[in-house]
mmCIF file of N, CA and C in Angstrom:
data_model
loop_
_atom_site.group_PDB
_atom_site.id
_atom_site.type_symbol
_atom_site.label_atom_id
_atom_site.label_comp_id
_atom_site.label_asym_id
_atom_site.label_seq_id
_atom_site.Cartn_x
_atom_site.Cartn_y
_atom_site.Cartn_z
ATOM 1 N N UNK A 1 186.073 -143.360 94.884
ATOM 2 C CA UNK A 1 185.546 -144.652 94.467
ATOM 3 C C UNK A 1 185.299 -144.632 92.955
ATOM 4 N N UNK A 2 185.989 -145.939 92.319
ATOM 5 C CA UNK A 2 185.268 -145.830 90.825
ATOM 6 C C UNK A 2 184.127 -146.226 90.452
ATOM 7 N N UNK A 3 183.621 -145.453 88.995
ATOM 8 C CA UNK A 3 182.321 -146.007 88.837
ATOM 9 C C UNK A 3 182.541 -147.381 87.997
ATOM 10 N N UNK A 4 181.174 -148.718 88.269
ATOM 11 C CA UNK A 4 181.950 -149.704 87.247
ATOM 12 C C UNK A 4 180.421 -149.944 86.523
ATOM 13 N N UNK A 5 180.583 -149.861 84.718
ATOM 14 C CA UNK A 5 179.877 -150.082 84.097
ATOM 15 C C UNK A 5 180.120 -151.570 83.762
ATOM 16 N N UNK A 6 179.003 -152.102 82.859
ATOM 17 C CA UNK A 6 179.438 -153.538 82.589
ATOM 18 C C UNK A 6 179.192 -154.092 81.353
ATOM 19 N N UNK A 7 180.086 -154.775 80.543
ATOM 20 C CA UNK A 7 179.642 -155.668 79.489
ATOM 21 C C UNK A 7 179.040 -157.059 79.193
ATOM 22 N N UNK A 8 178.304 -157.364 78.985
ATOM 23 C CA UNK A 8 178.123 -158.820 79.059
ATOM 24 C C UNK A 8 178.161 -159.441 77.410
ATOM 25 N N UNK A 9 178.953 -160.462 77.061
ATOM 26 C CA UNK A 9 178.664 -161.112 75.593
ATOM 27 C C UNK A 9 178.462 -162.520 76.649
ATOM 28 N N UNK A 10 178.003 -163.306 74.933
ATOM 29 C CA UNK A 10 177.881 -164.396 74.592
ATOM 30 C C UNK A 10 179.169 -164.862 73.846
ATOM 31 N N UNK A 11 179.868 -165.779 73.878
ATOM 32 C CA UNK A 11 180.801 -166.393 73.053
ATOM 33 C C UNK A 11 180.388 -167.551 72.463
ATOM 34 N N UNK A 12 180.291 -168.269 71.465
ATOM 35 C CA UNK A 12 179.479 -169.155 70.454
ATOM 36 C C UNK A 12 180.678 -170.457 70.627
ATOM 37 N N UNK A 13 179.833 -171.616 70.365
ATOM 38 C CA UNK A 13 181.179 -172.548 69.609
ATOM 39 C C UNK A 13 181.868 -172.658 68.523
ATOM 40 N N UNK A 14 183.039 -172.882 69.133
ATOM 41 C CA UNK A 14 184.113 -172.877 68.575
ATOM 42 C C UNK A 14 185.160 -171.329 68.930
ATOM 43 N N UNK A 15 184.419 -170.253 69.277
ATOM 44 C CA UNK A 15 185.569 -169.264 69.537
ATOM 45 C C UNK A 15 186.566 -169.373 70.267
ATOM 46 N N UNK A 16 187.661 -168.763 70.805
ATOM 47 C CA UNK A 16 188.565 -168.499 71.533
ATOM 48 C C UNK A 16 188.853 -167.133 72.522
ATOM 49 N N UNK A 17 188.401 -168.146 74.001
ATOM 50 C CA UNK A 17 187.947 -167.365 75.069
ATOM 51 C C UNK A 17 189.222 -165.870 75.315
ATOM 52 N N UNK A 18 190.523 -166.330 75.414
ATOM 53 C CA UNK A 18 191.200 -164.946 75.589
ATOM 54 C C UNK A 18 191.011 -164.085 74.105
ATOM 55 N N UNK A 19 191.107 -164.793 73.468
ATOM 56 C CA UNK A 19 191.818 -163.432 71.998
ATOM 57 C C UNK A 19 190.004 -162.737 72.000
ATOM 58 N N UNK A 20 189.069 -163.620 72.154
ATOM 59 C CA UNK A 20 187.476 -162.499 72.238
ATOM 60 C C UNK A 20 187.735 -161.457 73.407
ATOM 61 N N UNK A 21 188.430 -162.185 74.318
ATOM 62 C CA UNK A 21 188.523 -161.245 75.765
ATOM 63 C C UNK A 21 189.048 -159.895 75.481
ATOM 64 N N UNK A 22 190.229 -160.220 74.353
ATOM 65 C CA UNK A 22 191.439 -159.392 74.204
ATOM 66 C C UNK A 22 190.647 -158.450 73.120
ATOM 67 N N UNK A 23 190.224 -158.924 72.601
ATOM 68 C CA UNK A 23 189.006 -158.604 71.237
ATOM 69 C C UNK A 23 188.256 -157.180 71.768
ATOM 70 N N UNK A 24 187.337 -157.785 72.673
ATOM 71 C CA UNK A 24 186.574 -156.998 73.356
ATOM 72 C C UNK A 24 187.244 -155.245 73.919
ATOM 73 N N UNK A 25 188.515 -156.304 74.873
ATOM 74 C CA UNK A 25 188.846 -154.779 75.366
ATOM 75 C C UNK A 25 189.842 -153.776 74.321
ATOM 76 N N UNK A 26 190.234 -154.370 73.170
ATOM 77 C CA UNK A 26 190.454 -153.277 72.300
ATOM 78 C C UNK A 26 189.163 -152.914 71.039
ATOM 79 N N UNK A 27 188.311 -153.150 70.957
ATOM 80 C CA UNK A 27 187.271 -152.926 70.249
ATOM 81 C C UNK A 27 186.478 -151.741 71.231
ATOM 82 N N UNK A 28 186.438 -151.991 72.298
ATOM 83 C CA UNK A 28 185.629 -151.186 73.271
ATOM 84 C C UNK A 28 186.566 -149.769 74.098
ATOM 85 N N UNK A 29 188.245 -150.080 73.611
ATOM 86 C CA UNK A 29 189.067 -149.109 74.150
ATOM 87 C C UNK A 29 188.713 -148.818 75.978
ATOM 88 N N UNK A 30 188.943 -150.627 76.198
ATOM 89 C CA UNK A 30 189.202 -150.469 77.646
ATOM 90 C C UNK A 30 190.140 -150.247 78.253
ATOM 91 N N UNK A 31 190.372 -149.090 79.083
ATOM 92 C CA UNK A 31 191.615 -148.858 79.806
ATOM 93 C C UNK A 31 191.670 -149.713 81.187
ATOM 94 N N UNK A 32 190.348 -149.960 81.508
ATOM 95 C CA UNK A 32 190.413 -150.905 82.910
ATOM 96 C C UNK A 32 189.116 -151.534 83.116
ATOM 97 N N UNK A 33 189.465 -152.799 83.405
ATOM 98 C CA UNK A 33 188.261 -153.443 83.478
ATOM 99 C C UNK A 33 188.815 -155.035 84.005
ATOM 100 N N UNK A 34 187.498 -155.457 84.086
ATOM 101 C CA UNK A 34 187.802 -157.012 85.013
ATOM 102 C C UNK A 34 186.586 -158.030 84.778
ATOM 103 N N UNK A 35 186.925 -159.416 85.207
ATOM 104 C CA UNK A 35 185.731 -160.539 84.595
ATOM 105 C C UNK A 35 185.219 -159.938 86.042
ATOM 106 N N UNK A 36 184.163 -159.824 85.622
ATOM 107 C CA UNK A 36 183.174 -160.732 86.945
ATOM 108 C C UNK A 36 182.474 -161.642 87.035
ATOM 109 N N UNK A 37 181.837 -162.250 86.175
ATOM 110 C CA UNK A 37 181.477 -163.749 85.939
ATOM 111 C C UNK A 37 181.580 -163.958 84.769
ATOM 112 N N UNK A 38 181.696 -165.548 84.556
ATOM 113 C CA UNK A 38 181.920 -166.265 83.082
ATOM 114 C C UNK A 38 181.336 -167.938 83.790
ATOM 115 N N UNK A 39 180.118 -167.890 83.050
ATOM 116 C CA UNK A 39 180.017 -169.515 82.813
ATOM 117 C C UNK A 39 180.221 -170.052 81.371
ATOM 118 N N UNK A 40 180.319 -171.163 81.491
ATOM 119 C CA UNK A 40 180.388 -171.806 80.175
ATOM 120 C C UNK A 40 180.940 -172.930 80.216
ATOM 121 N N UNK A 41 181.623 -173.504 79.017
ATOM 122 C CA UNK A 41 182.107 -174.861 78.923
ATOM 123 C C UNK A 41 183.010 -174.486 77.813
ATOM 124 N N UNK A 42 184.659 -175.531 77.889
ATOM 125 C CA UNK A 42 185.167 -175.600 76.492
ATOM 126 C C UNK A 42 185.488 -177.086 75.977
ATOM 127 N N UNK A 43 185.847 -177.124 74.977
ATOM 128 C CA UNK A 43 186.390 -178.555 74.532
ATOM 129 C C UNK A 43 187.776 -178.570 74.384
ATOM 130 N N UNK A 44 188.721 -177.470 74.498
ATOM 131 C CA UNK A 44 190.260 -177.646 74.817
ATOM 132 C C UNK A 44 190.857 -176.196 75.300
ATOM 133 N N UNK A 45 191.529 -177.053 76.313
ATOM 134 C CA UNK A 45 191.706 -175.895 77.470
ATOM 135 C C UNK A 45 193.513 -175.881 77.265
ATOM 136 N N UNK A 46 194.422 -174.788 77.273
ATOM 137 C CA UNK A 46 195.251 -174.568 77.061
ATOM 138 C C UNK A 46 195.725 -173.465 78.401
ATOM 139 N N UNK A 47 196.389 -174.065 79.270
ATOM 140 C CA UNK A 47 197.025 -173.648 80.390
ATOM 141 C C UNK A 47 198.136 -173.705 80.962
ATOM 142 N N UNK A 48 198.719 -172.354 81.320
ATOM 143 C CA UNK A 48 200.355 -172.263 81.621
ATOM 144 C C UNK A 48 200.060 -172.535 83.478
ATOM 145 N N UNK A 49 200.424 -173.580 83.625
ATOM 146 C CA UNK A 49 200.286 -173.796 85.265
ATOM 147 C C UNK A 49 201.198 -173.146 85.771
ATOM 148 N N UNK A 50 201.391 -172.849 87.008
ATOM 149 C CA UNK A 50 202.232 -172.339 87.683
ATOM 150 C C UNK A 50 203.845 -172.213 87.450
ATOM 151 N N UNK A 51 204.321 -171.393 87.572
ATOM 152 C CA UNK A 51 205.745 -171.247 87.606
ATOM 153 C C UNK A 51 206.315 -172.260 86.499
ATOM 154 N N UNK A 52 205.467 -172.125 85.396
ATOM 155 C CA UNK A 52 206.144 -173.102 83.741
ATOM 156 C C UNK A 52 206.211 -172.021 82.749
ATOM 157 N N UNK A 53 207.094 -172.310 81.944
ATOM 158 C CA UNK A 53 207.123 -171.510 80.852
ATOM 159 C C UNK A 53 206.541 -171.751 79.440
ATOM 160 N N UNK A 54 205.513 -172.496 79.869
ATOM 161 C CA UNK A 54 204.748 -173.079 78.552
ATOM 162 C C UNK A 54 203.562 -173.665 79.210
ATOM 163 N N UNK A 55 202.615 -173.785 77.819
ATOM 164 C CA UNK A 55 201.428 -173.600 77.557
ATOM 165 C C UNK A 55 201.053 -175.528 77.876
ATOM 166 N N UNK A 56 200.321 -175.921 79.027
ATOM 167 C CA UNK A 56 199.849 -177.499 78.490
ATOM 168 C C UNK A 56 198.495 -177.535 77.535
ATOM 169 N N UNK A 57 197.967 -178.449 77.245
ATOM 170 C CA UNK A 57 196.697 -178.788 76.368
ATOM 171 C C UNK A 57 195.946 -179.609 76.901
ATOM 172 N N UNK A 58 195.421 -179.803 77.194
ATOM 173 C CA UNK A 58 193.930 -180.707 77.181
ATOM 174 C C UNK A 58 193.109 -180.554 76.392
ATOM 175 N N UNK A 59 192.305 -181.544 76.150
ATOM 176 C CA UNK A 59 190.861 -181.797 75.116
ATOM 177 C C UNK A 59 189.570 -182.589 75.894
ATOM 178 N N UNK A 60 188.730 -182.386 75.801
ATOM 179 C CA UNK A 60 187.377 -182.852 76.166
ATOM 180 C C UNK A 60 186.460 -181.943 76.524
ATOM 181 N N UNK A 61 185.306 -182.383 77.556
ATOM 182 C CA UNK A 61 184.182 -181.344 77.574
ATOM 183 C C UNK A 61 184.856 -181.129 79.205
ATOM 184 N N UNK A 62 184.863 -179.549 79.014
ATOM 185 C CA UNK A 62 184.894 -179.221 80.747
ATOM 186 C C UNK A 62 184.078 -177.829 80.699
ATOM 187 N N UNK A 63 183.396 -177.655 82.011
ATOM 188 C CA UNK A 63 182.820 -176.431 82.308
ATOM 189 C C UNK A 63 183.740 -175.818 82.947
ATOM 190 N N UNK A 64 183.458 -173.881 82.439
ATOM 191 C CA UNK A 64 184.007 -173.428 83.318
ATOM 192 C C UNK A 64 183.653 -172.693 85.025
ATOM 193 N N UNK A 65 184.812 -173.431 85.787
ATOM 194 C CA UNK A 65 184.559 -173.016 87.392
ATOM 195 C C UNK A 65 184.575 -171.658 87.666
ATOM 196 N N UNK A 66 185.289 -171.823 87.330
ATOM 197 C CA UNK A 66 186.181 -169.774 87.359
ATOM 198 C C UNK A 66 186.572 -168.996 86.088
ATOM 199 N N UNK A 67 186.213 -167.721 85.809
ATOM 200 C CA UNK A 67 187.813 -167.268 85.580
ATOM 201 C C UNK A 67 187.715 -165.648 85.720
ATOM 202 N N UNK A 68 188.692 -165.227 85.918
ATOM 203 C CA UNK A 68 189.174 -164.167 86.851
ATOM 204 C C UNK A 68 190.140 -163.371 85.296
ATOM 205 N N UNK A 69 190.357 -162.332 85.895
ATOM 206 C CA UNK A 69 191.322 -161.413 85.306
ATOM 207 C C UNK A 69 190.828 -159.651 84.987
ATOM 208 N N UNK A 70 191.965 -159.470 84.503
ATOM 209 C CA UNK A 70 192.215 -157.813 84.095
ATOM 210 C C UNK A 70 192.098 -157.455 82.879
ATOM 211 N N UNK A 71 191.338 -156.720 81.992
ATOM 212 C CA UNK A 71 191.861 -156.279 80.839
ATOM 213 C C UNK A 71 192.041 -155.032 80.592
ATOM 214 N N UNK A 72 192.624 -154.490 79.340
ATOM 215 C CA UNK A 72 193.327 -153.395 78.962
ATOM 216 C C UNK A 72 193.666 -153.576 78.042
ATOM 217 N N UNK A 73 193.694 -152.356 77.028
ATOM 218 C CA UNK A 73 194.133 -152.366 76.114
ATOM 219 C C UNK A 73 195.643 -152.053 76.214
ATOM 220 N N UNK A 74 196.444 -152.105 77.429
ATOM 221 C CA UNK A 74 197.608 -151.905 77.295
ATOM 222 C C UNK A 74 198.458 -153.235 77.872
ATOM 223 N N UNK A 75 197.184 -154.161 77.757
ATOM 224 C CA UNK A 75 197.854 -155.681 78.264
ATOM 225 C C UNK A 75 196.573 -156.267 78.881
ATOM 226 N N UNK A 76 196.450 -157.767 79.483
ATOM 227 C CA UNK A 76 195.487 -158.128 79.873
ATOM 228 C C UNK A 76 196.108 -159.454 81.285
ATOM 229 N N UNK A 77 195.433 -159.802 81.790
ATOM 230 C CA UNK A 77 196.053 -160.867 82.759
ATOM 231 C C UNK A 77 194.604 -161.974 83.393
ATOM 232 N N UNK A 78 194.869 -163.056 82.715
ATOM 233 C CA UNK A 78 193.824 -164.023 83.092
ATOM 234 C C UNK A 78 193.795 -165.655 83.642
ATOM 235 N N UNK A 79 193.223 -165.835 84.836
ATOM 236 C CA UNK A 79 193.386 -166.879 85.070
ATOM 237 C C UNK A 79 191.595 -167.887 85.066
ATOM 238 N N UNK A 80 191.597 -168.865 84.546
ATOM 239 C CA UNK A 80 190.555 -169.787 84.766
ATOM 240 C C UNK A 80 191.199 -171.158 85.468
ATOM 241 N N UNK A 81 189.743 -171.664 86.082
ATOM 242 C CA UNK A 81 189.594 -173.101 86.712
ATOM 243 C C UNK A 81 188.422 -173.842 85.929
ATOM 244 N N UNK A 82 188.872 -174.765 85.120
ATOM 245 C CA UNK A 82 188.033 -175.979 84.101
ATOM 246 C C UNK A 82 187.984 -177.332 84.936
ATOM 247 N N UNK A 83 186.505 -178.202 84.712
ATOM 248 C CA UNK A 83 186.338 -179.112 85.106
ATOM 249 C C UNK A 83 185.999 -179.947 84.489
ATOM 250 N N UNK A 84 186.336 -181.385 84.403
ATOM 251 C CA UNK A 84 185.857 -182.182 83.883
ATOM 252 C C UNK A 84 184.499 -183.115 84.074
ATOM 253 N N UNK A 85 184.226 -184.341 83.286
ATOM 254 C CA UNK A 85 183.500 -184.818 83.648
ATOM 255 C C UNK A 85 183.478 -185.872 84.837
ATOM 256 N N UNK A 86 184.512 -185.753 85.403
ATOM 257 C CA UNK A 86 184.656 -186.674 86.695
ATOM 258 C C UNK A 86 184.718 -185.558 87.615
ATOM 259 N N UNK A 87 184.963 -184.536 87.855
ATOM 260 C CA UNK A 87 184.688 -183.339 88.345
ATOM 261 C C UNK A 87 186.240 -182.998 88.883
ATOM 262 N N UNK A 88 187.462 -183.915 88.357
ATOM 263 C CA UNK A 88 188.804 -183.198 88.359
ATOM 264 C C UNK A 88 187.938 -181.770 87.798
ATOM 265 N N UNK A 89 189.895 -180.990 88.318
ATOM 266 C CA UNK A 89 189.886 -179.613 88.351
ATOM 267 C C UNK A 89 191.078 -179.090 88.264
ATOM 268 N N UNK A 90 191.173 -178.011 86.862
ATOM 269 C CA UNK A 90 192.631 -178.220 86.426
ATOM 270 C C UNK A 90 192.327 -175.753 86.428
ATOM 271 N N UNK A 91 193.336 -175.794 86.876
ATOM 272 C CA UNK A 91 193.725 -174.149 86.767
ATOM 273 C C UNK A 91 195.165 -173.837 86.509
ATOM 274 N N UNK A 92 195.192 -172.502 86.072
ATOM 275 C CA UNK A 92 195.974 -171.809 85.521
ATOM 276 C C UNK A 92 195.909 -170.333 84.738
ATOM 277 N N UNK A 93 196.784 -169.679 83.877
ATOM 278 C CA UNK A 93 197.082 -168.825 83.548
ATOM 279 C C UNK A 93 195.906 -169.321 82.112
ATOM 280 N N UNK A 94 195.303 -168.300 81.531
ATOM 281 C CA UNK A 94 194.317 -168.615 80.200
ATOM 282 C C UNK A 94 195.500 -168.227 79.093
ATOM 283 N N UNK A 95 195.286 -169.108 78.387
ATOM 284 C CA UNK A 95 196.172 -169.114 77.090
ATOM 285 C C UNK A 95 195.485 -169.221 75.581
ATOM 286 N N UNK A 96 195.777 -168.619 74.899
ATOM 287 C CA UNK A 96 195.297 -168.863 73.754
ATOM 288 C C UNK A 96 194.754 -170.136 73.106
ATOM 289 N N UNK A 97 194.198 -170.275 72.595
ATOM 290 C CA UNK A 97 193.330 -172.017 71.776
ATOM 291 C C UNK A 97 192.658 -172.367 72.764
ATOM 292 N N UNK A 98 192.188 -171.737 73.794
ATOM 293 C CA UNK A 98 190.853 -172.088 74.529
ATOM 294 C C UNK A 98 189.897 -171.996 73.962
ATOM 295 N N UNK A 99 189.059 -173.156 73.706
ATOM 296 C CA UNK A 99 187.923 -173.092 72.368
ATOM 297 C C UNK A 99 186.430 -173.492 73.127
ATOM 298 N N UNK A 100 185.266 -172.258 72.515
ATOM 299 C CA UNK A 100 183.717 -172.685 73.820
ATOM 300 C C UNK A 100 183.428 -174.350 73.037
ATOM 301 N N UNK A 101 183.027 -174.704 73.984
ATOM 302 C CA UNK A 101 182.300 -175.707 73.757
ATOM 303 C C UNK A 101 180.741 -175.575 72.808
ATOM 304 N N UNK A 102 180.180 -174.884 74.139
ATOM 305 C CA UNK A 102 178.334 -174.755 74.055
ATOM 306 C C UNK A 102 178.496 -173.374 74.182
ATOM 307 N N UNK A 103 178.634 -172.438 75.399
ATOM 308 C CA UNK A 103 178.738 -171.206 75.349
ATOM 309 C C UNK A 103 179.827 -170.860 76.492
ATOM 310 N N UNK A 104 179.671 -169.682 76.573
ATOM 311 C CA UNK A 104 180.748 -168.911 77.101
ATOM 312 C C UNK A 104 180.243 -167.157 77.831
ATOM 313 N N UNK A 105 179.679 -167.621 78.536
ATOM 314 C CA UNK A 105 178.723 -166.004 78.901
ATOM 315 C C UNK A 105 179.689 -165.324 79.962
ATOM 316 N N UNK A 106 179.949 -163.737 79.812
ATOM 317 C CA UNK A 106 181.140 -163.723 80.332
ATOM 318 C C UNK A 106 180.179 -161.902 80.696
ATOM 319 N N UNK A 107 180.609 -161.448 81.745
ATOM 320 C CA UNK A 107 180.373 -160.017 82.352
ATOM 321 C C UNK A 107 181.506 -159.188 82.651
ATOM 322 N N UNK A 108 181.767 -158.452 82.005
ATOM 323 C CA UNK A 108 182.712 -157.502 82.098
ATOM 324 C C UNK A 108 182.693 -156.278 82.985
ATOM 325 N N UNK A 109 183.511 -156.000 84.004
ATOM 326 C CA UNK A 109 183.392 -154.382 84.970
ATOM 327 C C UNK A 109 184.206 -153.608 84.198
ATOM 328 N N UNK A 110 183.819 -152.290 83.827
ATOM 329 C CA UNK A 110 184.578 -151.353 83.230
ATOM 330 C C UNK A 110 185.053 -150.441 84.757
ATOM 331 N N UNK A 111 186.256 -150.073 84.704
ATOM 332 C CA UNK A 111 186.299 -149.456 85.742
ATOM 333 C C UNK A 111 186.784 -147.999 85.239
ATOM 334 N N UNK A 112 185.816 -146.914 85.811
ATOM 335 C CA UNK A 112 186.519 -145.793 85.003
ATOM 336 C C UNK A 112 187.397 -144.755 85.961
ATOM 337 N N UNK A 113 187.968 -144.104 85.409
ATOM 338 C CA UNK A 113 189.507 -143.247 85.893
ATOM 339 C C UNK A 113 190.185 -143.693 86.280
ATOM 340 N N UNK A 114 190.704 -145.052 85.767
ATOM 341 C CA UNK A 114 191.974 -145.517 85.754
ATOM 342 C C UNK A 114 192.425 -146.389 84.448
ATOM 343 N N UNK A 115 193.554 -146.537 84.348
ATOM 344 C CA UNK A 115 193.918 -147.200 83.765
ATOM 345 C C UNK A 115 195.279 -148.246 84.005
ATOM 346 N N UNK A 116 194.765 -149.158 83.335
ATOM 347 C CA UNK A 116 195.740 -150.665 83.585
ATOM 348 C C UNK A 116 196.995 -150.586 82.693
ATOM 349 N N UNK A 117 197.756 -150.178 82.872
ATOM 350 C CA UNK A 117 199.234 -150.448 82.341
ATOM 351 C C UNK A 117 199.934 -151.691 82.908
ATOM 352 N N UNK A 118 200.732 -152.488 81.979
ATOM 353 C CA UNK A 118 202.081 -153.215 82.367
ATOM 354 C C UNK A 118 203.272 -153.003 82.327
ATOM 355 N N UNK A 119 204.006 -152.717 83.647
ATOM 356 C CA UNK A 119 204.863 -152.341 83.617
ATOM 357 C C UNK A 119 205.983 -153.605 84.348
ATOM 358 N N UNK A 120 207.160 -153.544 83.579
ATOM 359 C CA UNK A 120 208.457 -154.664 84.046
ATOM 360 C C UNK A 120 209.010 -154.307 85.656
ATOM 361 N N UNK A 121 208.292 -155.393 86.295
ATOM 362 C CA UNK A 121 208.649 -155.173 87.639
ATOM 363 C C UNK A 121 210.191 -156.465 87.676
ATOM 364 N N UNK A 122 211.201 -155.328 88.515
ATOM 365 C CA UNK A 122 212.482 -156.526 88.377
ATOM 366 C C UNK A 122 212.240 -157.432 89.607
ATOM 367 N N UNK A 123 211.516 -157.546 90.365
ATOM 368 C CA UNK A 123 211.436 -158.431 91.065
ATOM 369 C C UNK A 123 211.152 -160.306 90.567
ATOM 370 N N UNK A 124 209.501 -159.662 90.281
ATOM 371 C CA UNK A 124 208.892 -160.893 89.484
ATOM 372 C C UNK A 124 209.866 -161.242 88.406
ATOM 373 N N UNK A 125 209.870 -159.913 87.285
ATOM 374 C CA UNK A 125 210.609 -160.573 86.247
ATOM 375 C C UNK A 125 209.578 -160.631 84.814
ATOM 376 N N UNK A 126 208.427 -160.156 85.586
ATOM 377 C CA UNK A 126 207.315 -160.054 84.643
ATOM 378 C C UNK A 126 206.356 -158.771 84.303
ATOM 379 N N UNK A 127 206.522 -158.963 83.093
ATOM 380 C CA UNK A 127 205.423 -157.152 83.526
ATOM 381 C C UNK A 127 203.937 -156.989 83.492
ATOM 382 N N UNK A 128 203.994 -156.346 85.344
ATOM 383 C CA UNK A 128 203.146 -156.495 86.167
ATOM 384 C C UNK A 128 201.702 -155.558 85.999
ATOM 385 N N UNK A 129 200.760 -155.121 86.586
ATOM 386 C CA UNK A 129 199.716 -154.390 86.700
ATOM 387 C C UNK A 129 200.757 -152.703 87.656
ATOM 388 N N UNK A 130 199.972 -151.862 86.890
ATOM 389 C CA UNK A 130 200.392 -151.043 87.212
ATOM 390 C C UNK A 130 199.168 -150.401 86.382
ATOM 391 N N UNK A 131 198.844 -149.361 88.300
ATOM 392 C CA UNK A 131 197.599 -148.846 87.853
ATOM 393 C C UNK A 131 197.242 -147.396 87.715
ATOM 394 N N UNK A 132 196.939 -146.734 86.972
ATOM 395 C CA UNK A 132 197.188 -145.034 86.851
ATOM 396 C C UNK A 132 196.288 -144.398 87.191
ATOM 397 N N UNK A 133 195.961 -143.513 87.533
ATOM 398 C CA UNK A 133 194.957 -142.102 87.371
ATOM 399 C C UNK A 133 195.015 -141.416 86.292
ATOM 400 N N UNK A 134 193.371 -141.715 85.656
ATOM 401 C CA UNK A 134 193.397 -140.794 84.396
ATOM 402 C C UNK A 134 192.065 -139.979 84.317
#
């Protein structure tokens, strides 16, 4: 069983929720780790929906529902669910120019003796999680 330590920040307005994410786990030389919670809100949400090869945009105030993912310093993989003020609900892959609104409080699991590599799986077509013993 691994042991899991944890990080928690604050993200301020105006930052950008993946590249801090991405920030974090090479500043901290994470080999494996995962969200476990994130509340917050942004004012433009930038999401690769399903099976697209590009990034959509939105703008306004939405909180965030979810968001989920992996990081590593040898790659990272993240998905959030944003809501609006009518309480639509838009998800996807997290993309860069995701900007906090108000805040962005986010808990990090370090997971130790392993590590998260990406490796080109020919199936998907994408390179996937691939997880090591270290």
């Amino acid at each position: 069983m691994e042991n899991i330590k944890t990080i928690t920040i604050r993200l301020k307005p105006g930052q950008d929720l993946k590249r801090e994410l991405n920030k974090l786990a090479m500043d901290h030389h994470l080999e494996a780790a995962c969200v476990l919670t994130c509340v917050g809100s942004l004012t433009t949400a930038i999401l690769r929906y399903s099976n697209q090869d590009y990034g959509s945009t939105i703008t306004g105030n939405f909180e965030i529902v979810s968001l989920t993912g992996t990081l590593s310093i040898h790659g990272s993989h993240y998905h959030i669910s944003i809501s609006d003020g009518e309480g639509r609900t838009y998800g996807g892959h997290l993309m860069d120019g995701c900007k906090v609104y108000t805040t962005a409080e986010v808990v990090i699991g370090i997971i130790e003796g392993v590590s998260y590599q990406r490796t080109m799986c020919p199936e998907s077509g994408y390179a996937e999680l691939d997880v090591k013993t270290i």
